[in-house]
Amino acid sequence: MSLTSELEELKGFKDFLILDEQGKVLLRQAKGAGFSQGVLSGYLASVYSIADRTTMPFTSNITEISFDGEGGSVLVMKGKDKYFMLLLEGTPSMGIARLKLRTLVDNYEQ
């Protein structure tokens, strides 16, 4: 079973990306066509903008940022040197998504 298979089973799963610290996509797993490059770029810009305005730097230890985007929800967790970005359609249960993404981040970095 792949690390991403549990994420793909989440209600509303649309896209999952692993990015390096420069924002280069290392892995992308999408359901159907996934989100367009323009939408992904907008979400990434939002993530960095939110991170710049928080009191807990997003570049410190594993932290997370989540927000509602147009037509869906975005959850990003920072690992040691990678970003894990999960995009869900609609307004799914973020608690379950958060737990599954946390498990993936922890397992990926072992």
PDB file of C-alpha atoms in Angstrom:
ATOM      1  CA  MET A   1       0.000   0.000   0.000  1.00  0.00           C
ATOM      2  CA  SER A   2       1.433   3.386  -0.955  1.00  0.00           C
ATOM      3  CA  LEU A   3       1.758   6.200   1.526  1.00  0.00           C
ATOM      4  CA  THR A   4      -0.800   8.226  -0.405  1.00  0.00           C
ATOM      5  CA  SER A   5      -3.513   5.563  -0.698  1.00  0.00           C
ATOM      6  CA  GLU A   6      -5.164   6.489   2.614  1.00  0.00           C
ATOM      7  CA  LEU A   7      -5.287  10.131   1.545  1.00  0.00           C
ATOM      8  CA  GLU A   8      -6.884   9.171  -1.758  1.00  0.00           C
ATOM      9  CA  GLU A   9      -9.724   7.488   0.174  1.00  0.00           C
ATOM     10  CA  LEU A  10     -10.640  10.734   1.958  1.00  0.00           C
ATOM     11  CA  LYS A  11     -13.989  12.218   1.025  1.00  0.00           C
ATOM     12  CA  GLY A  12     -13.346  15.121  -1.316  1.00  0.00           C
ATOM     13  CA  PHE A  13      -9.754  14.114  -2.168  1.00  0.00           C
ATOM     14  CA  LYS A  14      -8.603  16.084  -5.191  1.00  0.00           C
ATOM     15  CA  ASP A  15      -4.837  16.602  -5.114  1.00  0.00           C
ATOM     16  CA  PHE A  16      -1.764  15.775  -3.026  1.00  0.00           C
ATOM     17  CA  LEU A  17       1.675  17.254  -3.573  1.00  0.00           C
ATOM     18  CA  ILE A  18       5.096  16.983  -2.005  1.00  0.00           C
ATOM     19  CA  LEU A  19       7.247  20.051  -2.644  1.00  0.00           C
ATOM     20  CA  ASP A  20      10.826  20.918  -1.792  1.00  0.00           C
ATOM     21  CA  GLU A  21      11.722  24.124   0.048  1.00  0.00           C
ATOM     22  CA  GLN A  22      11.950  26.034  -3.231  1.00  0.00           C
ATOM     23  CA  GLY A  23       8.396  25.024  -4.194  1.00  0.00           C
ATOM     24  CA  LYS A  24       9.413  22.439  -6.818  1.00  0.00           C
ATOM     25  CA  VAL A  25       6.877  19.611  -7.086  1.00  0.00           C
ATOM     26  CA  LEU A  26       8.544  16.299  -6.181  1.00  0.00           C
ATOM     27  CA  LEU A  27       5.372  14.182  -6.245  1.00  0.00           C
ATOM     28  CA  ARG A  28       1.813  14.857  -7.352  1.00  0.00           C
ATOM     29  CA  GLN A  29      -1.084  12.468  -6.879  1.00  0.00           C
ATOM     30  CA  ALA A  30      -4.363  13.759  -8.288  1.00  0.00           C
ATOM     31  CA  LYS A  31      -7.859  12.367  -8.622  1.00  0.00           C
ATOM     32  CA  GLY A  32      -9.070  12.969 -12.145  1.00  0.00           C
ATOM     33  CA  ALA A  33      -7.552  16.057 -13.670  1.00  0.00           C
ATOM     34  CA  GLY A  34      -6.726  17.560 -10.284  1.00  0.00           C
ATOM     35  CA  PHE A  35      -6.511  21.302  -9.854  1.00  0.00           C
ATOM     36  CA  SER A  36      -5.079  23.453 -12.630  1.00  0.00           C
ATOM     37  CA  GLN A  37      -1.550  24.831 -12.357  1.00  0.00           C
ATOM     38  CA  GLY A  38      -3.005  28.317 -11.868  1.00  0.00           C
ATOM     39  CA  VAL A  39      -5.135  27.230  -8.907  1.00  0.00           C
ATOM     40  CA  LEU A  40      -2.192  25.362  -7.366  1.00  0.00           C
ATOM     41  CA  SER A  41       0.025  28.427  -7.760  1.00  0.00           C
ATOM     42  CA  GLY A  42      -2.634  30.549  -6.065  1.00  0.00           C
ATOM     43  CA  TYR A  43      -2.911  28.114  -3.170  1.00  0.00           C
ATOM     44  CA  LEU A  44       0.882  28.037  -2.755  1.00  0.00           C
ATOM     45  CA  ALA A  45       1.038  31.832  -2.758  1.00  0.00           C
ATOM     46  CA  SER A  46      -1.668  31.860  -0.074  1.00  0.00           C
ATOM     47  CA  VAL A  47       0.256  29.349   2.038  1.00  0.00           C
ATOM     48  CA  TYR A  48       3.422  31.445   1.990  1.00  0.00           C
ATOM     49  CA  SER A  49       1.473  34.656   2.595  1.00  0.00           C
ATOM     50  CA  ILE A  50      -0.293  33.160   5.614  1.00  0.00           C
ATOM     51  CA  ALA A  51       3.003  31.752   6.922  1.00  0.00           C
ATOM     52  CA  ASP A  52       4.672  35.160   6.714  1.00  0.00           C
ATOM     53  CA  ARG A  53       1.936  36.648   8.908  1.00  0.00           C
ATOM     54  CA  THR A  54       1.878  34.032  11.662  1.00  0.00           C
ATOM     55  CA  THR A  55       3.704  34.207  14.964  1.00  0.00           C
ATOM     56  CA  MET A  56       4.897  30.598  14.596  1.00  0.00           C
ATOM     57  CA  PRO A  57       7.201  30.508  11.563  1.00  0.00           C
ATOM     58  CA  PHE A  58       6.118  27.877   9.058  1.00  0.00           C
ATOM     59  CA  THR A  59       9.788  27.104   8.442  1.00  0.00           C
ATOM     60  CA  SER A  60      10.435  25.916  12.003  1.00  0.00           C
ATOM     61  CA  ASN A  61       9.573  22.435  13.238  1.00  0.00           C
ATOM     62  CA  ILE A  62       6.781  20.429  11.616  1.00  0.00           C
ATOM     63  CA  THR A  63       3.879  22.853  11.568  1.00  0.00           C
ATOM     64  CA  GLU A  64       0.735  23.140   9.542  1.00  0.00           C
ATOM     65  CA  ILE A  65      -1.462  25.655   7.823  1.00  0.00           C
ATOM     66  CA  SER A  66      -5.023  25.068   6.664  1.00  0.00           C
ATOM     67  CA  PHE A  67      -7.530  27.337   5.001  1.00  0.00           C
ATOM     68  CA  ASP A  68     -10.583  27.262   2.771  1.00  0.00           C
ATOM     69  CA  GLY A  69      -9.890  28.033  -0.861  1.00  0.00           C
ATOM     70  CA  GLU A  70     -12.269  28.549  -3.736  1.00  0.00           C
ATOM     71  CA  GLY A  71     -14.276  25.326  -3.960  1.00  0.00           C
ATOM     72  CA  GLY A  72     -12.282  23.415  -1.383  1.00  0.00           C
ATOM     73  CA  SER A  73      -9.974  23.168   1.587  1.00  0.00           C
ATOM     74  CA  VAL A  74      -6.190  23.254   1.718  1.00  0.00           C
ATOM     75  CA  LEU A  75      -4.001  21.581   4.350  1.00  0.00           C
ATOM     76  CA  VAL A  76      -0.212  21.960   4.285  1.00  0.00           C
ATOM     77  CA  MET A  77       2.263  20.392   6.691  1.00  0.00           C
ATOM     78  CA  LYS A  78       5.969  21.138   6.782  1.00  0.00           C
ATOM     79  CA  GLY A  79       8.346  18.254   7.315  1.00  0.00           C
ATOM     80  CA  LYS A  80      12.108  18.443   7.788  1.00  0.00           C
ATOM     81  CA  ASP A  81      12.805  19.796   4.310  1.00  0.00           C
ATOM     82  CA  LYS A  82       9.584  19.231   2.376  1.00  0.00           C
ATOM     83  CA  TYR A  83       6.041  20.575   2.235  1.00  0.00           C
ATOM     84  CA  PHE A  84       3.072  18.178   2.081  1.00  0.00           C
ATOM     85  CA  MET A  85       0.009  19.784   0.504  1.00  0.00           C
ATOM     86  CA  LEU A  86      -3.454  18.193   0.503  1.00  0.00           C
ATOM     87  CA  LEU A  87      -6.335  19.729  -1.462  1.00  0.00           C
ATOM     88  CA  LEU A  88      -9.907  18.619  -0.839  1.00  0.00           C
ATOM     89  CA  GLU A  89     -13.118  19.578  -2.638  1.00  0.00           C
ATOM     90  CA  GLY A  90     -16.004  20.968  -0.640  1.00  0.00           C
ATOM     91  CA  THR A  91     -15.829  21.128   3.149  1.00  0.00           C
ATOM     92  CA  PRO A  92     -14.739  17.674   4.315  1.00  0.00           C
ATOM     93  CA  SER A  93     -13.771  16.630   7.831  1.00  0.00           C
ATOM     94  CA  MET A  94     -10.386  18.267   8.286  1.00  0.00           C
ATOM     95  CA  GLY A  95      -9.785  16.348  11.526  1.00  0.00           C
ATOM     96  CA  ILE A  96      -9.527  13.032   9.701  1.00  0.00           C
ATOM     97  CA  ALA A  97      -7.531  14.596   6.872  1.00  0.00           C
ATOM     98  CA  ARG A  98      -5.146  16.164   9.396  1.00  0.00           C
ATOM     99  CA  LEU A  99      -4.541  12.828  11.149  1.00  0.00           C
ATOM    100  CA  LYS A 100      -3.925  10.970   7.893  1.00  0.00           C
ATOM    101  CA  LEU A 101      -1.587  13.635   6.548  1.00  0.00           C
ATOM    102  CA  ARG A 102       0.330  13.757   9.857  1.00  0.00           C
ATOM    103  CA  THR A 103       0.813   9.967   9.662  1.00  0.00           C
ATOM    104  CA  LEU A 104       2.043  10.260   6.080  1.00  0.00           C
ATOM    105  CA  VAL A 105       4.523  13.029   6.983  1.00  0.00           C
ATOM    106  CA  ASP A 106       5.865  11.039   9.939  1.00  0.00           C
ATOM    107  CA  ASN A 107       6.210   7.826   7.902  1.00  0.00           C
ATOM    108  CA  TYR A 108       7.737   9.600   4.898  1.00  0.00           C
ATOM    109  CA  GLU A 109      10.485  11.125   6.991  1.00  0.00           C
ATOM    110  CA  GLN A 110      11.535   7.955   8.837  1.00  0.00           C
TER     111      GLN A 110
END
